[in-house]
Amino acid sequence: MTEKVYKESDLYDVIVIGAGHAGCEAALAPARMGLKVLILAVSLDHVAFMPCNPSLGGPGKSHIVREIDALGGEMAKNMDKTMFQIRMINTSKGPAVQGLRGQADKQKYHQRMKQLLEREENILLKQALVEKIVIDKNEVKGVISRTGILFRGKKVIITTGTFLKGKIIIGEATFNSGPNLQYPANKLSESLVDAGLELRRFKTGTPPRINKNTIDFRNMVPQESEKGLSFSFEGEAETSNEELCFLTYTSEKTHEIIRKNIHRAPLFSGDIEGIGPRYCPSIEDKVVRFPDKERHQLFLEPEGLFTDEYYLAGLSTSLPYDVQIEMVRSVPGLENAEIMRPAYAIEYDCIDPTELKLTLESRKIKGLFSAGQINGTSGYEEAAAQGLIAGINAVLCIRGEEPLILDRSEAYIGVLIDELVTKGTEEPYRIMTARAEYRLLLRQDNADQRLLPTGYRLGLISEERFQRFTEKEQKIKEVMSILRETKVKPTPEVKERLKNMGSGNLSKPVTLEELLRRPELDYNMLKAFNNQLPDYPKDILEQVNIQVKYKGYIERQMVQVEQFKKMENKLIPEELDYNEIKNLRLEAREKLNKIKPHSLGQASRISGVSPADISVLMIYLEQVKRRRSNGKR
C-alpha cells in the first residue's frame, strides 16, 4: 500500500465490501431504510454472480430465501424474474422439509440485480479492490482501496466471499485468483489479521462446464419445471421452461479413472490445505469414502438461455484437466463431451464466526460487520441471509436502536447465525432442515406469517404489501372459523360420499375441521358435504390444510418454544466477566468469555458449557438482579 492516500470527500453511513449475494442484500437493506451506502466490488461485471451452481433452493435453503423475501430482501424476487425452471423437492415428505429449487439464467440474474443497485437512489456502486480496513481505537472508520483512496464510513460490512487470498487448484496447476479468474483480495487478509481477527483456511470447488452441442441427452432423465410456483410471496415466477435439466450417473469406468489417478488429486496429495464442505464433497472424495457405491447422481443444468454451457452438478473436482476429460467422457451421454471450463477447487481465508455478535458485528472492532462465506458458510442463500441481517443491524446500530436478533424458533436465519456465532464451524457451513429443532413451525410456506411484520416494522415492506398480507391472514382466520362452525351429520348420503373418496365411515356428527384432519381429504373435497363453502386462493388453502392436519404436532412444538423462550429471554450483560463466577468450571469460563452469549439460552448451546454451568450462571445472575433491586430501594 502506498503511503500517500487520497481521501474521498463523502462520508457514507455504510460501506459494503463485495457485491455478491451477501453484499447485495447488505447494501439494499440500509439504502431502503434511508441510509447512504457505498458498495465496492472487485468487478462490476460480477455483481450477484453465481460462480458455482446457477440455482437457488432445496430443503432449508429455500426456507431461507422465503425468509429473506418476508423481511424485504431481494433474492427471491430476483430469482423469480430471471429463472427458467422451478420444482418442489421432497413432495413425498411432510411440509416441514419440502423445498423449492429453481434454475436461474446466471447472466440475467446478475444483470437485473446490478441494475437494481445502480438505480437505488441511496446506493453508490463502484469498482475498487479494498486492501485495508481503517480502524481507530478499535472502531472502524473506513477502507482504503488498492489505488490508495480512503473511503470513510460509519459502518463497514465485509462480504468478500472466497476472494480473501483466493487460490485456484486444478491438479498440479495452482495460482492466486478469486472465483472465475477474478482478482484475489490478498492484502485485505493481512489487514484483518493486523486488526486482531483470527483467520482460517477453507476450500470449496466447482464442476466442469460442458458444451451443450456435445451432449447426448437421449439416455438421460429430463427434470421438467412445475407451474404455479415462486420463491417470492409477491407472485408467480416468470419461468419459460425453454431449457430442461437432465439426470445421469457416473459409471464404474468413472470410478476406475478416479482411483487410477487418485495420487494426482490435490485433495489427497496434501496440496489442498483448506477444509472443504462435508455435505458437498468432490467426486474423488465420494468415490474414496463410498467404495461400494456403484454410481453417483449427476445433474446437467443450463447456465442460461443465451449460452450453450451446461453445469455438471455432482462432479465437483480438483483433479488435473486431462483426468477431467477422461472422467467426463465416461459418463453416459457425455461420451463425446467437450469441457468449456474445467472444474477447480478454490482455497480462501475466512474468519472465526465465534468472534462475532449475533448481530454479525465484530466483538473486537466496533462498527465492523461481516456476512457470507467470510463467516465460514457455503451457499448463496446463507450468504444473502447474513448480508440482510448485517445490513439491518448496521442501520439499527447507527440509529441507536435495539438490534434485530432472530432466534431459533423464529427463522432458519436465526438457526444459521446462532450456530455460527455460538458453536462456530470447522468446515464450510450449510443450512439443512435437520438443524432446526422447530422445523414444523419454520416451514417455507409460512415465512411471511413469521417475519413479514418485522420487515414492515423495519421499513423494508411497503404499506401496500403489508395490507395484502393482513388480508391473507384475515382470510385464513375466516376459513378456519367456517370449518370449526360447520357440522356434518352421518347421513347415508354423507357416508356414501366418504366411501367414494376413499375415506372412513362416520358414526357421529363432526365439524368440517375434523373431517379435514383425514389425510385423504382436502378443502375442495369438503364442498361435497356443504356446497356453500366459498372459494379461496391456493396459498390460503395451503395454510389451512397444514394448520388443520398438523394441529397436534404444531401445538406440541409451540409448547416447546415457550420453554425455549424462557431461556432466550434471560439476557446476560455483555460486559460480564465470567472469571468472577468462581463456581464455573475453567473451560466454561474460557468459552463464555470468548463467545459472550446474549442470553442463557445461547450460553446453554456453547460447546464445553455443561447444564451444571448453566445452573451456576443462572443463580449468579439472579443474585446480581436481587442486589441491584435492593440497591434501588
XYZ file of C-alpha atoms in Angstrom:
633
model
C 0.000 0.000 0.000
C 1.422 3.381 -0.974
C 1.816 5.784 1.939
C 0.072 8.537 0.030
C -3.700 8.242 0.473
C -6.345 10.281 -1.343
C -9.342 10.937 0.891
C -12.697 10.880 -0.864
C -14.818 13.751 0.440
C -18.026 11.814 1.180
C -18.805 10.114 4.468
C -21.005 7.055 3.957
C -23.314 5.548 6.538
C -22.466 2.024 5.401
C -19.643 0.716 3.211
C -20.104 -2.791 1.802
C -17.003 -4.631 0.561
C -18.085 -7.052 -2.155
C -21.172 -7.307 -4.346
C -22.004 -10.985 -4.238
C -25.223 -12.333 -2.780
C -24.342 -11.172 0.745
C -23.124 -7.784 -0.454
C -26.261 -7.019 -2.471
C -28.598 -7.637 0.463
C -26.199 -5.908 2.888
C -26.406 -2.767 0.723
C -30.070 -2.800 -0.265
C -31.414 -3.057 3.290
C -29.660 0.085 4.656
C -30.410 2.005 1.444
C -34.106 1.160 1.629
C -34.054 2.173 5.291
C -32.850 5.627 4.220
C -29.077 5.475 4.716
C -26.282 6.393 2.314
C -24.485 3.240 1.117
C -21.296 2.624 -0.870
C -20.604 -0.769 -2.470
C -17.025 -1.510 -3.510
C -16.679 -4.533 -5.807
C -13.615 -6.106 -7.445
C -15.509 -6.209 -10.743
C -18.834 -4.644 -11.656
C -19.199 -7.383 -14.282
C -19.720 -9.915 -11.489
C -22.341 -8.309 -9.249
C -24.611 -11.051 -7.806
C -22.553 -13.556 -9.770
C -23.146 -17.288 -9.430
C -19.604 -18.734 -9.634
C -20.854 -22.233 -8.884
C -24.327 -23.721 -9.389
C -26.738 -21.430 -11.347
C -29.568 -22.290 -8.978
C -31.177 -21.487 -5.642
C -33.133 -23.500 -3.137
C -33.552 -27.001 -1.851
C -34.700 -28.009 1.662
C -33.532 -25.479 4.230
C -32.106 -23.179 1.597
C -35.459 -22.323 0.032
C -36.765 -21.675 3.545
C -34.061 -19.022 3.919
C -34.871 -17.452 0.522
C -38.523 -17.153 1.584
C -37.448 -15.599 4.910
C -35.274 -13.067 3.081
C -38.315 -12.181 0.978
C -40.559 -11.819 4.036
C -38.052 -9.424 5.621
C -37.949 -7.268 2.497
C -34.832 -8.668 0.806
C -34.412 -9.044 -2.940
C -33.083 -12.546 -3.626
C -36.468 -14.248 -4.127
C -37.790 -11.544 -6.438
C -34.584 -11.540 -8.475
C -34.814 -15.303 -8.855
C -38.467 -15.205 -9.923
C -37.656 -12.649 -12.621
C -34.615 -14.453 -14.031
C -35.121 -18.208 -13.689
C -36.420 -20.557 -16.340
C -37.242 -23.579 -14.201
C -38.633 -24.298 -10.724
C -39.596 -27.505 -8.916
C -40.737 -28.570 -5.460
C -38.343 -31.017 -3.776
C -39.317 -33.687 -1.204
C -43.006 -33.707 -2.160
C -43.395 -37.246 -0.783
C -42.472 -35.941 2.678
C -44.166 -33.535 5.089
C -44.372 -29.743 4.607
C -41.528 -29.064 7.064
C -38.877 -30.491 4.736
C -40.319 -29.622 1.337
C -38.348 -27.009 -0.561
C -38.351 -25.099 -3.832
C -35.432 -25.360 -6.215
C -35.026 -23.109 -9.225
C -32.604 -22.766 -12.141
C -31.506 -19.228 -12.937
C -30.154 -17.662 -16.062
C -26.958 -16.534 -14.345
C -26.356 -13.556 -16.666
C -29.911 -12.274 -16.296
C -29.682 -12.772 -12.520
C -26.519 -10.657 -12.430
C -27.851 -8.001 -14.813
C -31.151 -7.413 -13.010
C -29.531 -7.195 -9.572
C -26.788 -4.857 -10.813
C -29.356 -2.560 -12.409
C -31.384 -2.586 -9.206
C -28.339 -1.445 -7.221
C -27.473 1.203 -9.809
C -30.968 2.677 -9.715
C -31.320 2.694 -5.920
C -31.022 6.369 -5.009
C -29.188 5.727 -1.726
C -26.540 3.411 -3.223
C -23.295 4.211 -4.989
C -21.772 1.196 -6.767
C -18.046 1.479 -7.528
C -15.324 -0.823 -8.814
C -12.399 -0.968 -6.385
C -10.233 -3.587 -4.708
C -10.193 -2.924 -0.956
C -6.859 -3.671 0.703
C -7.125 -2.157 4.172
C -9.682 -1.581 6.916
C -9.107 1.734 8.689
C -9.506 1.392 12.454
C -9.057 3.950 15.221
C -9.310 2.967 18.890
C -10.968 -0.357 17.984
C -13.635 1.369 15.886
C -13.905 1.170 12.102
C -13.511 4.441 10.219
C -13.410 3.369 6.576
C -11.451 1.422 3.983
C -8.515 2.048 1.627
C -8.503 0.737 -1.940
C -5.621 -0.635 -3.990
C -5.378 2.727 -5.753
C -4.870 4.497 -2.436
C -8.327 6.018 -1.978
C -9.744 6.340 1.526
C -13.498 5.809 1.675
C -14.860 6.921 5.037
C -17.790 5.095 6.593
C -19.639 4.869 9.900
C -20.098 1.109 9.473
C -18.305 -1.384 7.227
C -19.699 -4.766 6.147
C -17.224 -7.283 4.694
C -18.817 -9.664 2.194
C -15.755 -10.897 0.309
C -16.922 -14.462 -0.368
C -13.980 -16.634 -1.455
C -11.735 -13.733 -2.522
C -9.507 -13.443 0.570
C -6.148 -14.877 -0.573
C -8.065 -16.974 -3.086
C -6.078 -19.792 -4.709
C -7.326 -21.863 -7.655
C -6.260 -25.520 -7.806
C -6.582 -27.718 -10.914
C -4.414 -30.778 -10.414
C -0.771 -29.752 -10.339
C -1.668 -26.227 -11.510
C -2.211 -23.661 -8.751
C -2.414 -19.888 -8.945
C -3.746 -16.960 -6.910
C -7.224 -15.976 -8.045
C -10.726 -15.269 -6.918
C -13.611 -17.275 -8.438
C -13.916 -17.204 -12.211
C -10.355 -15.801 -12.587
C -11.098 -12.516 -10.806
C -8.544 -10.588 -8.732
C -7.971 -12.144 -5.285
C -8.007 -9.896 -2.204
C -4.613 -10.707 -0.684
C -3.751 -7.620 1.336
C -7.198 -7.374 2.923
C -6.469 -10.654 4.720
C -3.312 -9.111 6.172
C -5.270 -6.043 7.267
C -7.790 -8.202 9.131
C -5.008 -10.137 10.886
C -3.336 -6.850 11.835
C -6.665 -5.768 13.323
C -6.586 -8.807 15.604
C -9.035 -11.104 13.807
C -8.392 -14.840 13.647
C -8.404 -16.276 10.115
C -8.690 -19.881 8.984
C -8.432 -21.591 5.589
C -11.454 -23.171 3.898
C -11.933 -24.731 0.498
C -14.769 -25.189 -1.937
C -14.999 -26.219 -5.557
C -16.988 -26.297 -8.753
C -17.535 -28.880 -11.542
C -16.718 -28.549 -15.239
C -18.978 -26.764 -17.712
C -19.908 -28.806 -20.784
C -20.751 -27.700 -24.332
C -24.445 -28.478 -24.874
C -23.839 -29.386 -28.526
C -21.593 -32.280 -27.497
C -24.103 -33.858 -25.059
C -26.316 -36.833 -25.929
C -29.486 -36.256 -23.878
C -31.365 -39.312 -25.185
C -30.447 -41.651 -22.322
C -30.812 -39.044 -19.600
C -33.845 -38.397 -17.420
C -35.424 -34.939 -18.030
C -36.245 -32.814 -14.977
C -39.160 -30.622 -16.036
C -40.391 -27.404 -14.452
C -43.625 -27.060 -12.468
C -46.253 -24.365 -12.861
C -47.644 -22.028 -10.229
C -44.554 -21.878 -8.004
C -42.418 -18.917 -6.977
C -39.795 -18.021 -4.394
C -41.318 -14.661 -3.510
C -44.684 -14.331 -1.781
C -45.338 -11.488 -4.230
C -46.446 -13.647 -7.145
C -45.866 -16.373 -9.694
C -42.438 -16.759 -11.259
C -41.886 -15.970 -14.930
C -40.456 -19.373 -15.859
C -40.091 -20.263 -19.518
C -39.008 -23.928 -19.295
C -37.249 -23.437 -22.630
C -34.346 -25.482 -21.293
C -34.566 -28.728 -19.372
C -32.300 -30.097 -16.671
C -31.269 -33.737 -17.011
C -30.294 -36.529 -14.649
C -27.496 -39.009 -15.395
C -24.996 -41.037 -13.348
C -21.319 -41.790 -13.028
C -20.253 -45.257 -14.220
C -17.858 -47.897 -12.921
C -15.403 -46.640 -15.526
C -15.647 -43.152 -13.982
C -14.700 -44.592 -10.612
C -11.803 -46.584 -12.109
C -10.390 -43.426 -13.698
C -10.572 -41.607 -10.361
C -8.932 -44.460 -8.433
C -6.173 -44.743 -11.044
C -5.389 -41.032 -10.715
C -6.013 -40.546 -7.004
C -2.280 -39.880 -6.473
C -2.719 -36.767 -8.645
C -5.679 -35.494 -6.637
C -4.660 -32.382 -4.640
C -7.263 -33.322 -2.057
C -5.267 -36.451 -1.152
C -1.720 -35.394 -2.070
C -1.666 -32.650 0.554
C -1.646 -29.769 -1.933
C -5.012 -28.564 -0.594
C -4.724 -27.117 2.902
C -8.237 -25.728 3.285
C -11.118 -27.671 4.805
C -13.920 -28.464 2.347
C -17.685 -28.795 2.830
C -18.738 -32.211 4.152
C -22.181 -32.008 2.556
C -20.939 -31.083 -0.909
C -17.852 -33.294 -1.440
C -15.807 -33.592 -4.613
C -16.368 -36.649 -6.798
C -12.974 -38.124 -5.841
C -13.903 -37.779 -2.177
C -17.223 -39.587 -2.809
C -15.503 -42.474 -4.603
C -12.942 -42.906 -1.799
C -15.468 -42.568 1.030
C -18.121 -44.821 -0.546
C -16.156 -47.549 -2.354
C -19.158 -49.890 -2.608
C -21.445 -47.374 -4.297
C -21.809 -48.291 -7.970
C -22.801 -44.852 -9.230
C -23.440 -41.259 -8.151
C -26.131 -38.872 -9.397
C -25.143 -36.098 -11.794
C -27.389 -33.249 -12.968
C -26.869 -31.338 -16.192
C -28.151 -27.799 -15.693
C -28.096 -24.942 -18.236
C -26.094 -21.868 -17.243
C -28.670 -19.722 -19.045
C -30.907 -19.285 -22.060
C -28.304 -17.495 -24.175
C -25.347 -19.803 -23.679
C -24.606 -23.424 -24.533
C -22.715 -24.044 -21.290
C -24.092 -26.772 -19.032
C -23.165 -27.111 -15.376
C -22.378 -30.718 -14.396
C -23.673 -30.779 -10.811
C -22.238 -33.605 -8.713
C -18.865 -33.749 -10.473
C -17.003 -31.095 -8.492
C -13.284 -31.920 -8.608
C -9.751 -30.552 -8.417
C -8.247 -33.393 -10.487
C -5.984 -32.385 -13.427
C -7.580 -31.296 -16.684
C -6.588 -34.426 -18.627
C -8.209 -36.612 -15.939
C -11.333 -34.439 -16.043
C -11.698 -35.094 -19.773
C -11.450 -38.876 -19.258
C -13.809 -38.746 -16.304
C -16.484 -36.685 -18.055
C -16.447 -38.887 -21.159
C -17.019 -41.990 -19.038
C -20.466 -40.686 -18.046
C -23.461 -41.980 -20.082
C -24.496 -39.276 -22.536
C -21.169 -37.443 -22.280
C -19.062 -39.824 -24.383
C -18.192 -37.018 -26.827
C -18.491 -34.099 -24.412
C -16.233 -31.075 -24.647
C -15.308 -29.207 -21.472
C -15.708 -25.455 -21.921
C -14.439 -24.571 -18.439
C -12.548 -27.026 -16.244
C -13.536 -27.850 -12.692
C -11.403 -26.371 -9.936
C -11.037 -26.112 -6.184
C -10.573 -22.735 -4.516
C -8.971 -22.078 -1.151
C -9.681 -18.861 0.727
C -9.393 -17.154 4.095
C -12.362 -16.698 6.396
C -12.862 -15.528 9.954
C -13.818 -17.443 13.077
C -17.550 -16.642 13.392
C -17.445 -17.086 17.169
C -15.687 -13.696 17.180
C -18.986 -12.139 16.057
C -22.032 -10.965 17.963
C -25.457 -12.315 16.987
C -25.867 -9.030 15.092
C -22.876 -10.109 12.905
C -20.806 -7.209 14.253
C -17.239 -7.997 15.314
C -16.669 -8.260 19.051
C -13.191 -6.801 18.630
C -13.843 -3.914 16.230
C -16.837 -1.662 16.737
C -18.808 -0.972 13.576
C -17.230 -3.796 11.543
C -19.749 -6.380 10.329
C -19.220 -9.436 8.121
C -21.549 -11.677 6.138
C -21.391 -14.671 3.824
C -18.558 -17.078 3.102
C -16.094 -14.933 5.046
C -18.046 -16.142 8.105
C -17.418 -19.775 7.192
C -20.651 -20.595 5.364
C -21.295 -22.080 1.945
C -24.128 -21.251 -0.423
C -25.710 -18.185 -1.969
C -28.773 -18.400 0.271
C -26.840 -18.473 3.567
C -24.729 -15.547 2.321
C -27.714 -13.391 1.341
C -29.424 -14.011 4.687
C -26.362 -12.872 6.613
C -25.974 -9.843 4.356
C -29.550 -8.797 5.049
C -29.168 -9.149 8.831
C -25.791 -7.364 8.858
C -27.222 -4.519 6.776
C -30.274 -4.126 9.005
C -28.197 -4.197 12.189
C -25.724 -1.661 10.817
C -28.661 0.747 10.418
C -30.123 0.000 13.849
C -26.682 0.480 15.393
C -26.314 3.921 13.755
C -29.792 4.876 14.971
C -29.074 3.653 18.488
C -31.997 1.212 18.327
C -32.298 -2.377 19.536
C -30.686 -4.869 17.110
C -32.562 -7.470 15.097
C -31.733 -10.888 16.520
C -33.877 -13.711 15.167
C -33.868 -16.754 17.425
C -34.019 -20.445 16.527
C -37.784 -20.618 16.998
C -38.439 -17.720 14.594
C -36.415 -18.462 11.477
C -33.842 -20.621 9.752
C -31.830 -17.405 9.581
C -31.862 -17.494 13.378
C -30.650 -21.104 13.377
C -27.891 -20.252 10.890
C -26.494 -17.261 12.774
C -26.897 -18.845 16.210
C -24.917 -21.922 15.182
C -22.157 -19.882 13.550
C -21.710 -17.480 16.463
C -22.373 -19.908 19.309
C -20.787 -23.122 18.064
C -18.506 -21.961 15.273
C -17.746 -24.204 12.321
C -14.766 -26.328 11.329
C -15.900 -26.609 7.713
C -17.993 -24.548 5.273
C -21.404 -24.441 6.977
C -24.535 -25.432 5.091
C -28.089 -24.982 6.377
C -30.296 -28.091 6.471
C -33.774 -28.758 7.816
C -32.261 -31.251 10.287
C -30.508 -28.372 12.064
C -33.831 -26.764 13.112
C -35.472 -28.321 16.163
C -38.718 -26.419 15.456
C -38.811 -27.106 11.734
C -42.555 -27.816 11.617
C -43.061 -24.190 12.679
C -40.335 -22.889 10.341
C -41.819 -24.035 7.052
C -41.099 -22.181 3.825
C -44.846 -21.684 3.231
C -45.354 -19.614 6.410
C -42.217 -17.442 6.319
C -44.385 -14.389 5.682
C -46.530 -15.101 8.760
C -43.380 -15.400 10.857
C -41.338 -12.479 9.565
C -43.240 -10.057 7.325
C -44.492 -7.915 10.255
C -40.840 -7.487 11.281
C -39.911 -6.438 7.745
C -42.768 -3.942 7.797
C -41.689 -2.525 11.167
C -38.172 -2.010 9.810
C -39.477 -0.157 6.765
C -38.457 -2.840 4.287
C -42.016 -3.943 3.453
C -44.308 -1.466 1.727
C -47.688 -0.436 3.121
C -49.394 -1.979 0.098
C -47.683 -5.320 0.567
C -48.412 -5.326 4.286
C -52.096 -4.715 3.604
C -52.184 -7.694 1.234
C -50.553 -9.770 3.953
C -53.097 -8.732 6.597
C -55.919 -9.563 4.173
C -54.401 -13.018 3.668
C -54.199 -13.536 7.437
C -57.828 -12.494 7.792
C -58.941 -14.953 5.115
C -57.091 -17.798 6.851
C -58.924 -16.993 10.086
C -62.174 -16.795 8.156
C -61.741 -20.260 6.642
C -60.734 -21.771 9.975
C -63.835 -20.272 11.588
C -66.109 -21.741 8.896
C -64.542 -25.181 9.299
C -64.967 -25.135 13.081
C -68.555 -23.945 12.987
C -69.921 -26.101 10.141
C -71.065 -29.591 11.108
C -71.699 -32.693 9.042
C -74.162 -35.373 10.140
C -73.630 -39.105 9.437
C -76.422 -39.435 6.874
C -76.415 -42.314 4.341
C -75.576 -39.816 1.600
C -72.581 -38.460 3.541
C -71.329 -41.978 4.307
C -71.569 -42.925 0.629
C -69.624 -39.847 -0.454
C -66.918 -40.549 2.100
C -66.653 -44.119 0.841
C -66.282 -42.901 -2.752
C -63.495 -40.575 -1.612
C -61.613 -43.477 -0.051
C -62.289 -42.193 3.449
C -63.544 -43.996 6.562
C -67.069 -44.182 7.926
C -68.776 -41.516 10.032
C -70.632 -42.563 13.201
C -71.446 -39.190 14.770
C -71.759 -35.519 13.756
C -68.372 -33.833 13.210
C -67.142 -30.416 12.125
C -65.596 -29.838 8.730
C -62.316 -29.200 10.547
C -62.431 -32.725 11.982
C -63.128 -34.140 8.525
C -60.230 -32.178 7.039
C -57.854 -33.846 9.503
C -58.258 -37.007 7.472
C -55.134 -37.320 5.260
C -57.106 -38.216 2.120
C -59.381 -35.152 2.191
C -58.721 -31.545 1.203
C -60.767 -28.335 1.396
C -62.278 -28.589 -2.070
C -63.482 -32.130 -1.349
C -65.403 -30.763 1.648
C -67.717 -28.952 -0.767
C -69.387 -32.306 -1.341
C -70.743 -32.004 2.216
C -71.515 -28.268 2.110
C -71.955 -26.589 -1.235
C -71.965 -23.148 0.432
C -68.227 -23.274 1.110
C -66.598 -20.273 -0.603
C -63.607 -20.490 -2.937
C -60.217 -19.284 -1.666
C -56.794 -18.804 -3.263
C -54.319 -21.661 -3.258
C -51.951 -20.092 -0.701
C -54.815 -19.585 1.785
C -55.958 -23.196 1.499
C -52.375 -24.436 1.805
C -52.075 -22.755 5.202
C -55.462 -24.015 6.352
C -54.669 -27.568 5.257
C -51.336 -27.631 7.146
C -52.737 -25.986 10.275
C -55.594 -28.489 10.477
C -53.769 -31.706 9.573
C -50.692 -30.994 11.725
C -52.527 -29.271 14.553
C -51.372 -31.654 17.299
C -47.732 -31.560 16.228
C -47.762 -27.773 15.847
C -49.268 -27.285 19.320
C -46.627 -29.604 20.792
C -43.820 -27.578 19.214
C -45.409 -24.337 20.396
C -45.194 -25.635 23.986
C -41.506 -26.447 23.396
C -40.938 -22.950 22.017
C -42.454 -21.405 25.139
C -39.901 -23.262 27.262
C -37.128 -22.252 24.852
C -38.182 -18.585 25.016
C -37.869 -18.532 28.799
C -34.137 -19.197 28.483
C -33.719 -16.889 25.470
C -35.393 -14.029 27.327
C -32.957 -14.280 30.254
C -30.419 -11.810 28.910
C -26.783 -11.662 30.027
C -24.942 -8.320 30.293
C -22.345 -8.141 27.521
C -19.724 -6.715 29.909
C -19.982 -9.667 32.337
C -16.577 -11.140 33.242
C -17.137 -14.856 33.756
C -13.862 -15.177 35.674
C -15.703 -13.536 38.561
C -18.016 -16.558 38.839
C -15.748 -18.927 40.743
C -18.146 -21.885 40.728
C -17.961 -22.111 36.943
C -15.540 -24.679 35.564
C -12.402 -23.253 33.921
C -13.419 -24.466 30.425
C -16.848 -22.870 30.803
C -15.296 -19.548 31.855
C -12.988 -19.561 28.838
C -15.783 -20.406 26.372
C -18.252 -17.925 27.867
C -15.700 -15.115 27.869
C -14.917 -15.837 24.210
C -18.499 -16.089 22.929
C -20.087 -13.512 25.267
C -23.563 -15.080 24.922
C -26.581 -12.825 24.505
C -28.806 -14.971 26.737
C -28.859 -18.051 28.948
C -30.326 -19.944 26.018
C -27.365 -19.135 23.821
C -24.953 -19.920 26.675
C -26.509 -23.385 27.022
C -25.646 -24.171 23.376
C -21.935 -23.379 23.681
C -19.743 -26.449 23.332
C -17.952 -27.026 26.633
C -20.625 -25.365 28.791
C -22.497 -28.011 30.791
C -26.015 -27.920 32.304
C -24.338 -27.570 35.711
C -22.504 -24.471 34.476
C -25.819 -23.011 33.295
C -27.325 -23.588 36.749
C -24.387 -21.766 38.359
C -24.733 -18.901 35.869
C -28.484 -18.698 36.421
C -28.033 -18.441 40.212
C -25.310 -15.795 39.798
C -27.486 -13.647 37.516
C -30.408 -13.922 39.917
C -28.159 -12.783 42.794
C -26.950 -9.791 40.756
C -30.552 -8.915 39.909
C -31.558 -9.018 43.592
C -28.583 -6.889 44.668
C -29.466 -4.265 42.074
C -33.116 -4.358 43.120
C -32.203 -3.917 46.786
C -29.864 -1.095 45.886
C -32.699 0.796 44.211
C -34.737 0.559 47.397
